[in-house]
Amino acid sequence: MAKLVAGMGTSHVPGVGAAMDNGKTDEPYWAELFGGFAPLRAWHAENVPDVTIIVFNDHATSMALNHYSTFMMGVAESFQPADEGWGPRKVPVVEGHPELAWHLVESLILDEFDMAVTADFDVDHGLTVPMSIAYDQPDVWPTKVIPLCVNVIQHPQPTALRCYKLGQAIRRAVDSFPEDITVGIWGTGGLSHQLGGERAGVVNPDFDRMFLDNLVNDPVANTRLTHTDFIREAGAEGIEMIMWNVMRGALDEKVREVYRLYHIPVSATAYGAIILENE
Amino acid sequence: MISRDYDDVPGTYVLDSRSYRKGYHLNMFCMSLNKAECREEFARDEMAYLQKFPMTDEQRQAVLDRDYIRLLQLGANVYYTFKIVSHDRQPPQVMYGKMSSPPMSFEEFQEMMINGGRPIDGNRSKKESGNG
């Protein structure tokens, strides 16, 4: 049977990808952050699952106001890096896993989670930057990927609790997949940041620390946060943190924290990453 | 108009049904800049390209002026205005700084972030910040 082994949370700031793509990671602005990536990458090098479910959001790239879904599963054979306005990132094509993706869709819908489905979807920095953070610059990505796209831009987003419950339903689906494969799950986005408005640049390390601590020891506490709690305390774009709840919901009740990284600033954000293993 | 509890958060523009409707065509213009051929057409004659979208004159002028805070007030969302600043080949901190109150240069915004970012204390609610 399939086995869900570990989860990662990470921000997906486009600047991180741009710094790598343009060879700027040794510059003083980036050096400390990329130094912090070294242990994270070492862990990933030793723990490559057959398939990784990446929970992320599209940023007005492949979805827009004319069509968007609250939760959408990518079932294609492969996904191209998207042109987000400055040409596609020169990173490998993302290989999908349609068999597990369709199993997830079937299982989740019968489990009352009505997923939208796409077979035609270019993936933006929300997905490719976490890949670059974990795997650096390989010729081929070492893991197959199932993109799970969450609307975090158009209000109302799904609730923090709904995201956690979706993670639990994903776990039930993975546990019932008959092939002997390993599966990882990543929640991306965050941590505290606000990009738009007169308050742009607001960050909240205390809130971020509470969220990360809860993620390890008391994940249900993070499901009680309202949309306005996130907007007020973590910035309008900090609401992306609900996607980490999907990841956490899919893990065991008790997890082992393997690595944590927190750094201000990355562009206008507080960067965070955490690796959690099932016991 | 139905009020929302997040209306009390200062200097913050949430993309909800109100801004969705007000900014729909403005945001769809921004979105079109994902395509290289649209970026080229916009670069050739910005006003002519903007005329293809049923936006208000005020929205078009705010695009021409790169008046980012005005764009948000007119219904744009920052992930969409991002497409304009990318088209201009500028780092996003230029836009973040221009939207800030008071406005900041790229360097000033960058320095604020390097020094730990804009503090949350005093910025949680309009009552707390006193400036709405």
Tab-separated table of N, CA, C and O in Angstrom, chain A residues 83 85, chain B residues 32-46 49 87 89:
chain	number	residue	atom	x	y	z
A	83	ASP	N	4.463	31.024	-17.850
A	83	ASP	CA	4.877	32.409	-18.081
A	83	ASP	C	4.011	33.302	-17.197
A	83	ASP	O	2.812	33.437	-17.409
A	85	GLY	N	4.654	36.497	-16.710
A	85	GLY	CA	4.833	37.895	-17.079
A	85	GLY	C	6.274	38.225	-17.407
A	85	GLY	O	6.570	39.279	-17.949
B	32	SER	N	-3.805	39.675	-18.737
B	32	SER	CA	-3.459	39.464	-20.143
B	32	SER	C	-1.955	39.612	-20.368
B	32	SER	O	-1.408	39.068	-21.328
B	33	LEU	N	-1.277	40.335	-19.461
B	33	LEU	CA	0.162	40.568	-19.635
B	33	LEU	C	0.990	39.321	-19.358
B	33	LEU	O	2.218	39.344	-19.492
B	34	ASN	N	0.338	38.211	-18.975
B	34	ASN	CA	1.040	36.925	-18.906
B	34	ASN	C	1.503	36.477	-20.287
B	34	ASN	O	2.408	35.655	-20.397
B	35	LYS	N	0.839	36.985	-21.324
B	35	LYS	CA	1.163	36.534	-22.681
B	35	LYS	C	2.151	37.500	-23.337
B	35	LYS	O	1.934	38.721	-23.352
B	36	ALA	N	3.215	36.935	-23.904
B	36	ALA	CA	4.278	37.765	-24.491
B	36	ALA	C	3.720	38.692	-25.577
B	36	ALA	O	4.099	39.869	-25.652
B	37	GLU	N	2.797	38.175	-26.415
B	37	GLU	CA	2.288	39.021	-27.508
B	37	GLU	C	1.460	40.190	-26.968
B	37	GLU	O	1.460	41.285	-27.538
B	38	CYS	N	0.785	39.990	-25.847
B	38	CYS	CA	0.020	41.088	-25.231
B	38	CYS	C	0.962	42.117	-24.598
B	38	CYS	O	0.710	43.326	-24.665
B	39	ARG	N	2.049	41.613	-24.003
B	39	ARG	CA	3.034	42.546	-23.430
B	39	ARG	C	3.612	43.436	-24.531
B	39	ARG	O	3.794	44.642	-24.340
B	40	GLU	N	3.874	42.843	-25.686
B	40	GLU	CA	4.424	43.628	-26.800
B	40	GLU	C	3.424	44.668	-27.288
B	40	GLU	O	3.768	45.821	-27.545
B	41	GLU	N	2.174	44.250	-27.389
B	41	GLU	CA	1.138	45.173	-27.860
B	41	GLU	C	0.947	46.326	-26.870
B	41	GLU	O	0.824	47.493	-27.275
B	42	PHE	N	0.956	46.012	-25.591
B	42	PHE	CA	0.827	47.039	-24.547
B	42	PHE	C	2.008	47.999	-24.617
B	42	PHE	O	1.834	49.225	-24.527
B	43	ALA	N	3.212	47.456	-24.828
B	43	ALA	CA	4.417	48.297	-24.872
B	43	ALA	C	4.378	49.256	-26.069
B	43	ALA	O	4.844	50.392	-25.969
B	44	ARG	N	3.794	48.797	-27.185
B	44	ARG	CA	3.743	49.645	-28.395
B	44	ARG	C	2.882	50.878	-28.187
B	44	ARG	O	3.237	51.977	-28.571
B	45	ASP	N	1.708	50.701	-27.582
B	45	ASP	CA	0.796	51.833	-27.379
B	45	ASP	C	-0.098	51.485	-26.189
B	45	ASP	O	-1.134	50.820	-26.336
B	46	GLU	N	0.301	51.954	-25.009
B	46	GLU	CA	-0.380	51.535	-23.780
B	46	GLU	C	-1.865	51.898	-23.810
B	46	GLU	O	-2.722	51.092	-23.483
B	49	TYR	N	-3.991	49.800	-26.153
B	49	TYR	CA	-4.217	48.457	-25.608
B	49	TYR	C	-5.259	48.495	-24.480
B	49	TYR	O	-6.159	47.653	-24.411
B	87	HIS	N	6.063	43.609	-16.181
B	87	HIS	CA	6.161	44.133	-17.548
B	87	HIS	C	7.192	45.262	-17.611
B	87	HIS	O	7.958	45.360	-18.570
B	89	ARG	N	9.705	45.473	-15.893
B	89	ARG	CA	11.008	44.911	-15.503
B	89	ARG	C	11.563	45.603	-14.262
B	89	ARG	O	12.754	45.919	-14.183
